[in-house]
CSV table of C-alpha atoms and ligand atoms in Angstrom, one decimal:
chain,number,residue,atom,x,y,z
A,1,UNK,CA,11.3,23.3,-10.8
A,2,UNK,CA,13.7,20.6,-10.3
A,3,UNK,CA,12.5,17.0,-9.0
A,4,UNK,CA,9.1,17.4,-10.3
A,5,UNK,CA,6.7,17.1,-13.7
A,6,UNK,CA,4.0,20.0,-13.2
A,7,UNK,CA,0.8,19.2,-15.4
A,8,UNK,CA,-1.2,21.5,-13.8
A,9,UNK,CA,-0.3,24.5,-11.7
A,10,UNK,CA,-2.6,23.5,-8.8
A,11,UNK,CA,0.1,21.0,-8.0
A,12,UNK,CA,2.7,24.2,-7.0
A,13,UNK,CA,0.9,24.4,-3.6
A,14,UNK,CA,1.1,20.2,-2.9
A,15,UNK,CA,4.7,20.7,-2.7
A,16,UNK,CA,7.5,22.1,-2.0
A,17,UNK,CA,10.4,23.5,-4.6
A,18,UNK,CA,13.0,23.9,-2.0
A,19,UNK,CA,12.5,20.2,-0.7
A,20,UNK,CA,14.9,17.4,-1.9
A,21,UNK,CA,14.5,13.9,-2.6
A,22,UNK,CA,16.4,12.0,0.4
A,23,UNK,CA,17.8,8.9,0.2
A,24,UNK,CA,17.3,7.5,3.5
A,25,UNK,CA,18.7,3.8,2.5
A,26,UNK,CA,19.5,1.7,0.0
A,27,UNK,CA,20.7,-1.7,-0.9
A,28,UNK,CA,17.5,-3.3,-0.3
A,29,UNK,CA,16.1,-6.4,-3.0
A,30,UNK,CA,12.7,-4.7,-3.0
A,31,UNK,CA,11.1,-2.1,-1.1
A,32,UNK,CA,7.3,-2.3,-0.3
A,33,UNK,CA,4.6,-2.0,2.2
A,34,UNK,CA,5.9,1.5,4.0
A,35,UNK,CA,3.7,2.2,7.4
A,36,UNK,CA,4.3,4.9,9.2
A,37,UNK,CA,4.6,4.4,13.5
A,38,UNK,CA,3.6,8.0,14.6
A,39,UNK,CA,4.2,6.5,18.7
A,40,UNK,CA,7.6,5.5,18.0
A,41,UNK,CA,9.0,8.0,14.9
A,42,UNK,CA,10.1,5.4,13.0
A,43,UNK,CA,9.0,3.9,9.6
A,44,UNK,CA,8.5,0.0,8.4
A,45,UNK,CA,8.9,-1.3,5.5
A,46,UNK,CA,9.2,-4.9,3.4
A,47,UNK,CA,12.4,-5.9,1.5
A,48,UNK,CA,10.5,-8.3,0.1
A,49,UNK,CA,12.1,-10.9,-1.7
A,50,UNK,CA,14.8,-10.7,1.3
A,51,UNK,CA,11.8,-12.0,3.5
A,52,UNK,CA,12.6,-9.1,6.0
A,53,UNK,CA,11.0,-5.9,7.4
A,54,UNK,CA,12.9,-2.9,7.8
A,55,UNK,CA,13.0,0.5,10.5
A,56,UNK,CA,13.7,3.2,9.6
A,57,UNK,CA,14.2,6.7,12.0
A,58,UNK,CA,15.8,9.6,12.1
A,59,UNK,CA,17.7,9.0,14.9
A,60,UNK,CA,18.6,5.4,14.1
A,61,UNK,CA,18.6,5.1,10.2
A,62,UNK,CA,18.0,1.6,9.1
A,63,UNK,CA,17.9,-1.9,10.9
A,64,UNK,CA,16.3,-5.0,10.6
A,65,UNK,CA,12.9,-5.3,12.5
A,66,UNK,CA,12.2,-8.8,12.0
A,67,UNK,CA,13.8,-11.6,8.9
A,68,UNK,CA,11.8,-14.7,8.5
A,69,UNK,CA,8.2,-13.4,8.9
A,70,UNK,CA,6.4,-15.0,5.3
A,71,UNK,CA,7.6,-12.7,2.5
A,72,UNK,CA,5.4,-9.6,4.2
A,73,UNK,CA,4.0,-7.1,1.5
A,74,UNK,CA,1.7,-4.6,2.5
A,75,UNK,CA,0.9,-2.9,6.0
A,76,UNK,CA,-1.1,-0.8,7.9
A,77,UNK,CA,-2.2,-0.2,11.5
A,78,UNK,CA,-5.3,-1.1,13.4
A,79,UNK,CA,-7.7,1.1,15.2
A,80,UNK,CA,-5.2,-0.2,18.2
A,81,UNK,CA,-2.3,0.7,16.6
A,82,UNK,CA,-1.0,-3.1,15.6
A,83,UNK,CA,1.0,-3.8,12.7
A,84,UNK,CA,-1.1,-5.3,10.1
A,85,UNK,CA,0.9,-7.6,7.7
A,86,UNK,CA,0.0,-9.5,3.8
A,87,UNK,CA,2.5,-12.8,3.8
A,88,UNK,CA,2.8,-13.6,0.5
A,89,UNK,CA,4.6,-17.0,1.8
A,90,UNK,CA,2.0,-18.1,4.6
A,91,UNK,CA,-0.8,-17.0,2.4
A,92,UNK,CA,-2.3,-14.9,5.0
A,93,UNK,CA,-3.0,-11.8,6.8
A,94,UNK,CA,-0.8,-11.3,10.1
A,95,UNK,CA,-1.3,-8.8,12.9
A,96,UNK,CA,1.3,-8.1,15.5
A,97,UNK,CA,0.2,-7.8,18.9
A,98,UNK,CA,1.2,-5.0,20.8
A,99,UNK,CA,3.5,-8.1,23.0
A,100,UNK,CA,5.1,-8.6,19.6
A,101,UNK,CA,2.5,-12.4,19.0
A,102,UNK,CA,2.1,-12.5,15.5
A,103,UNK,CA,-1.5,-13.8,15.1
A,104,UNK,CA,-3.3,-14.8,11.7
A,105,UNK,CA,-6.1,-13.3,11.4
A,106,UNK,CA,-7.3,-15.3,7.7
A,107,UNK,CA,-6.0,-17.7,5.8
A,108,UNK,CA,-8.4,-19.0,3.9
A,109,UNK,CA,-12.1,-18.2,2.6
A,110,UNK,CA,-14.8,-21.1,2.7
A,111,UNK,CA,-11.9,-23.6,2.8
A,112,UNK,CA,-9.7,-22.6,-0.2
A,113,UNK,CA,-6.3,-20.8,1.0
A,114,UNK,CA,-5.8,-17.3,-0.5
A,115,UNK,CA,-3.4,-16.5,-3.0
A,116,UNK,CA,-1.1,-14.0,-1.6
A,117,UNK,CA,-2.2,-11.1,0.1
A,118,UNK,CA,-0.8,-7.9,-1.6
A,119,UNK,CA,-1.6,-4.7,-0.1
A,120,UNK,CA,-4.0,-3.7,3.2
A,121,UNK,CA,-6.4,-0.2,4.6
A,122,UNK,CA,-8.1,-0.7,7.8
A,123,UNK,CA,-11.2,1.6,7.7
A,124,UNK,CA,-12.4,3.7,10.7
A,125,UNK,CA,-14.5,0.9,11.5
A,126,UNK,CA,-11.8,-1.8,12.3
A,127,UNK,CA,-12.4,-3.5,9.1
A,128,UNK,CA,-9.6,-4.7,7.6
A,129,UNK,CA,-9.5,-4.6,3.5
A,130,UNK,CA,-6.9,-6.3,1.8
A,131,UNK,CA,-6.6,-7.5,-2.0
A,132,UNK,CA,-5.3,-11.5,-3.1
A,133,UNK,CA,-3.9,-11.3,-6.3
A,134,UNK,CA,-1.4,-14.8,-7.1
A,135,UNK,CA,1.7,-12.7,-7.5
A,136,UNK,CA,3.5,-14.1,-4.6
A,137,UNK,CA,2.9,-17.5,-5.4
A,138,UNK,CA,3.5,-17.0,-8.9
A,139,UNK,CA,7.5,-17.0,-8.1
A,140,UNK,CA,10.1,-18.2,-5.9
A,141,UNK,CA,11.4,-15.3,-5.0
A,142,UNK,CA,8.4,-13.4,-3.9
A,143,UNK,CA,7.7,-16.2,-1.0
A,144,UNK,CA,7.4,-19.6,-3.6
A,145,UNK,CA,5.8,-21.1,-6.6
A,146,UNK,CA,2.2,-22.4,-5.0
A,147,UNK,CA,-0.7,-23.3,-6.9
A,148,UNK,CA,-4.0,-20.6,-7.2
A,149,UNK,CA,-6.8,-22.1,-5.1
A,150,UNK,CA,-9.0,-18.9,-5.5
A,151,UNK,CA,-10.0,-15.8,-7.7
A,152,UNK,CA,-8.1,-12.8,-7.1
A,153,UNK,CA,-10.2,-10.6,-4.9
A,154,UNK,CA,-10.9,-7.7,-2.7
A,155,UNK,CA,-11.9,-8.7,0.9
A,156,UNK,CA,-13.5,-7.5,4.1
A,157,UNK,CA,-12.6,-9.0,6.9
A,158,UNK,CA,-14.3,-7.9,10.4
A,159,UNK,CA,-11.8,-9.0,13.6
A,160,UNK,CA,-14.2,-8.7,16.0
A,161,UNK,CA,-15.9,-11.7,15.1
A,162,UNK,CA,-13.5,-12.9,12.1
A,163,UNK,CA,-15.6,-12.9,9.6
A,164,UNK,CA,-14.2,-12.7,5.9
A,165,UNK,CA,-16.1,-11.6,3.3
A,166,UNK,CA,-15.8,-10.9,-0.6
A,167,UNK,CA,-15.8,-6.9,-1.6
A,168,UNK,CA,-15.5,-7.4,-5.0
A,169,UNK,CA,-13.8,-9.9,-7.3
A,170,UNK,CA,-13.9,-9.2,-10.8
A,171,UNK,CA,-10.6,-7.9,-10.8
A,172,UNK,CA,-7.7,-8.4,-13.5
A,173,UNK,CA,-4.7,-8.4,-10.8
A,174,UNK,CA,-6.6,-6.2,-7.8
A,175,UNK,CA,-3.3,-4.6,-6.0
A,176,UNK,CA,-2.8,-1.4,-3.8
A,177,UNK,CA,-6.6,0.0,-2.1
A,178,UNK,CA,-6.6,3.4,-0.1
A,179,UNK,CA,-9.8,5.2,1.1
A,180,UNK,CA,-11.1,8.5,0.5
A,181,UNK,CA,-10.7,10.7,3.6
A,182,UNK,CA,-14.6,10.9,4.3
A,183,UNK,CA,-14.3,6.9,3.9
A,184,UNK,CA,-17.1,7.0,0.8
A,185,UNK,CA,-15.2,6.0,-1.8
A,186,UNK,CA,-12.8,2.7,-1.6
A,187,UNK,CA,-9.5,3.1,-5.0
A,188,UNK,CA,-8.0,0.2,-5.9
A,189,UNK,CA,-5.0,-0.6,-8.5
A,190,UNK,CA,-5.7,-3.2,-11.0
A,191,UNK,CA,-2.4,-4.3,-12.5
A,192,UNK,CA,-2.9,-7.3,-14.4
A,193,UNK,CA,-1.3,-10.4,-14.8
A,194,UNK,CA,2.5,-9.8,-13.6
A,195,UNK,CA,4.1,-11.4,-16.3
A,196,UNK,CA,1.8,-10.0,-19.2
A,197,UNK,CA,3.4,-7.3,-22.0
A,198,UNK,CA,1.0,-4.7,-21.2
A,199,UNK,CA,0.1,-5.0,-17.5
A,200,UNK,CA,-2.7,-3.1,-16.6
A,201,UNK,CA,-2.5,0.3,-15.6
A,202,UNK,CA,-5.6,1.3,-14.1
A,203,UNK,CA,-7.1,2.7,-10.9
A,204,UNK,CA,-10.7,2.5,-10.2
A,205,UNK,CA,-13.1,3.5,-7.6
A,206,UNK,CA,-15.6,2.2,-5.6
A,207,UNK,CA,-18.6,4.0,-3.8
A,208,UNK,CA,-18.8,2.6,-0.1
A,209,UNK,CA,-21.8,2.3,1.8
A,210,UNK,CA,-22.4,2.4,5.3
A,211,UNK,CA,-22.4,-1.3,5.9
A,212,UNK,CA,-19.4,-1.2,3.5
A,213,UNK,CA,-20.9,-2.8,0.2
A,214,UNK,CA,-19.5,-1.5,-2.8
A,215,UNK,CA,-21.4,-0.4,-5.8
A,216,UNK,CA,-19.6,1.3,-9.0
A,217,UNK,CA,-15.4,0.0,-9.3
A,218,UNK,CA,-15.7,2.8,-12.5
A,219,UNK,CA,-12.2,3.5,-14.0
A,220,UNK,CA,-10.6,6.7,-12.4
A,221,UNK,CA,-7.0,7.2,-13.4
A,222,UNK,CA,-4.8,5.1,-16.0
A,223,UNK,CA,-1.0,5.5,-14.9
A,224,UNK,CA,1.9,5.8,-17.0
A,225,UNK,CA,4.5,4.8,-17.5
A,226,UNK,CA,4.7,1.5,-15.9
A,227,UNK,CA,1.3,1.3,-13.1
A,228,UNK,CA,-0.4,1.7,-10.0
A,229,UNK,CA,1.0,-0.8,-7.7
A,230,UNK,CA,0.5,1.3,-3.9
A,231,UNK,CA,-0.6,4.7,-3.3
A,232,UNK,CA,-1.9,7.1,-0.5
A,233,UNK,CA,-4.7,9.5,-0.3
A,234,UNK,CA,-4.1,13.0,1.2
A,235,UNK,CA,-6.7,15.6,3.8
A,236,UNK,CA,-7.8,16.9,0.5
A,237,UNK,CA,-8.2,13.7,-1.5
A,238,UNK,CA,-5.8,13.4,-3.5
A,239,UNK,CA,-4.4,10.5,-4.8
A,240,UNK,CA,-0.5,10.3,-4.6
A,241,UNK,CA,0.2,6.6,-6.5
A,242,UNK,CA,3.3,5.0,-7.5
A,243,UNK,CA,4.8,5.0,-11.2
A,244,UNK,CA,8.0,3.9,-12.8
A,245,UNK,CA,8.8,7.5,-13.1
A,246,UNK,CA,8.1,8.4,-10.2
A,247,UNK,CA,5.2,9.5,-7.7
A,248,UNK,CA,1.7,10.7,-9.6
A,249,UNK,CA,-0.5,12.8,-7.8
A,250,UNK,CA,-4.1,12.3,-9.6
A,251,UNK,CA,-6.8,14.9,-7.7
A,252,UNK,CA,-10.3,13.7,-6.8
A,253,UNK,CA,-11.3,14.1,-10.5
A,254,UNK,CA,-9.1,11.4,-11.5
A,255,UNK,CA,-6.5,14.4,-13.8
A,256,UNK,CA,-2.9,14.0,-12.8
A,257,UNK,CA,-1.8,17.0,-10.9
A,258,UNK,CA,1.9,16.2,-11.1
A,259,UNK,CA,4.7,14.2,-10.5
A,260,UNK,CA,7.5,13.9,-7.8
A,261,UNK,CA,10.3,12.8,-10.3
A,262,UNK,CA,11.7,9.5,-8.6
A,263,UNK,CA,15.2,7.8,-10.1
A,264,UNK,CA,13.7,4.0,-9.5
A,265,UNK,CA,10.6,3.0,-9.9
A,266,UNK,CA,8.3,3.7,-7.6
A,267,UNK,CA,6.2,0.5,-5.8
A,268,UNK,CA,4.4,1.8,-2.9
A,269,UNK,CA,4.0,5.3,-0.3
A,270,UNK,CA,3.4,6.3,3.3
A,271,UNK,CA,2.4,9.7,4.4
A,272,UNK,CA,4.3,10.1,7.8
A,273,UNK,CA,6.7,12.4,10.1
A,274,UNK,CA,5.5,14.7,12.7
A,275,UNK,CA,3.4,16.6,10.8
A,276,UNK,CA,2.0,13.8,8.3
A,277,UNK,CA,3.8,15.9,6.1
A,278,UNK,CA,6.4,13.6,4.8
A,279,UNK,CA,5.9,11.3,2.0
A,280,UNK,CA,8.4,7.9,2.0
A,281,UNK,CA,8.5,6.6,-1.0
A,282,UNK,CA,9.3,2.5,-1.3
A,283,UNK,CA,11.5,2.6,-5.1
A,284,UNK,CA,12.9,-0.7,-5.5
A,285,UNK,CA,16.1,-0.5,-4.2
A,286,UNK,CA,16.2,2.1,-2.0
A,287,UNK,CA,14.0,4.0,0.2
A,288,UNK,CA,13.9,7.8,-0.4
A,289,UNK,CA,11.5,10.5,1.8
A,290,UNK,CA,10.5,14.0,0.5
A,291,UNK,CA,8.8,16.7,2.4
A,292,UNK,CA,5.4,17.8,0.7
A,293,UNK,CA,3.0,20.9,1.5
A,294,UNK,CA,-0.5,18.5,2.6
A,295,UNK,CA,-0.9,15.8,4.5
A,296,UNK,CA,-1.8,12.2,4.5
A,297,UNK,CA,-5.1,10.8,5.5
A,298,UNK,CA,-4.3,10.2,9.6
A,299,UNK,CA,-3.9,6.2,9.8
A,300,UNK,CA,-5.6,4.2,10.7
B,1,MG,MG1,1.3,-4.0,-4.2
């Protein structure tokens, strides 16, 4: 079967043999952060190191949404349906009202400013969860050399009263984070240090309580080649993660089902289209979309 690795056969009814890759734009520095805007068809996504945040429809193809906004990252959508932002360059997490205000919603954490926020799941809850490694202020052309003030770390952070609390911290690089679809179980990529030889390539889960405190952070999938930077969780709980060959999808197990064979590598996914069917895929220069045979957890 063309376009895909198949190492195991229960990955023959995730997708579909007669679907192509689509190249739906290219020419971008960097692609990241893909969320999916069910209300208005269209996708959004980062060209980071462009400091700009892309559309994409059907209808329209690409534009620019908005240029100048902090060297955005990762995104997601709020129970309300606002854009949800990580700004490398202001060191924050942004929300977009539905007026189109950008508000911050945290900056800092008992008084030191966080590194760069990388990547960002709002749970059924309204909590926001978002992970801090330094990359972004590591290098100018991710949003500009600034100095560490705080551990790399997973957060909480609760809008309704703004609170911001630590998840889990003893991370080596914490990047992408998705939930399971019952909510009980938080992944979350560990990359390393961006610059090391061997960067890690791990992904490891969480067990979530009720009150959201995390117990376990046990290792459930190493990804090769290159590593788990951002990745998606379908209805069925599989986890469909980004790799420099392409798209791995690992099952609830933590085996790797198979992979959707990808020309660039691979830095970040959004389930989306009408169905929740379609799977864009954020490959460093260019965005591509392929039609799959599940669904995406519905977001947020
Ligand atoms: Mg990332």
């Amino acid at each position: 079967m063309d376009g895909f690795a198949i190492a195991d056969p229960r990955f023959l009814r995730l997708v579909l043999p007669n679907a192509p890759l689509e190249t739906l734009g290219e020419g971008f520095r960097w692609c990241e952060g893909p969320v999916w805007f069910g209300d208005r068809d269209e996708l959004l996504f980062s060209d980071l190191p462009n400091d700009r945040v892309m559309r994409w429809s059907e209808s329209g193809g690409v534009s620019v949404f908005r240029e100048g906004s902090g060297f955005e990252n990762g995104h997601a959508r709020d129970r309300e349906g606002r854009l949800l932002s990580c700004s490398h360059r202001h060191r924050a997490i942004l929300r977009t009202e539905l007026d189109g205000r950008i508000t911050v919603l945290a900056d800092r954490h008992e008084g030191r400013r966080l590194n760069s926020p990388n990547d960002i799941v709002c749970r059924r809850d309204g909590t926001i969860w978002f992970t801090d490694p330094p990359y972004g202020i590591q290098t100018d052309y991710e949003g500009g050399k600034q100095v560490s003030e705080a551990p790399a770390r997973l957060y909480r952070l609760d809008p309704r009263d703004g609170s911001l609390a630590v998840a889990a911290e003893d991370f080596d690089g914490p990047n992408g984070l998705a939930f399971s679809p019952d909510e009980r179980l938080l992944y979350v990529a560990e990359s390393g240090l961006q610059f090391a030889e061997a960067p890690r390539r791990l992904i490891r889960v969480f067990d979530v309580a009720d009150d959201g405190a995390l117990t376990g952070g046990r290792p459930f999938h190493t990804v090769e080649p290159g590593f788990a930077d951002g990745f998606r969780v379908d209805v069925e709980g599989n986890v469909w993660s980004s790799a420099a060959d392409g798209v791995h999808c690992i099952d609830p197990s933590g085996a790797l089902l198979g992979t959707i064979l990808v020309p660039s590598t691979v830095s970040n996914v959004a389930f989306g289209g009408r169905m929740g069917s379609r799977l864009f895929i954020c490959a460093s220069h260019t965005l591509y979309a392929i039609y799959t045979n599940t669904r995406g957890v519905p977001l947020p």
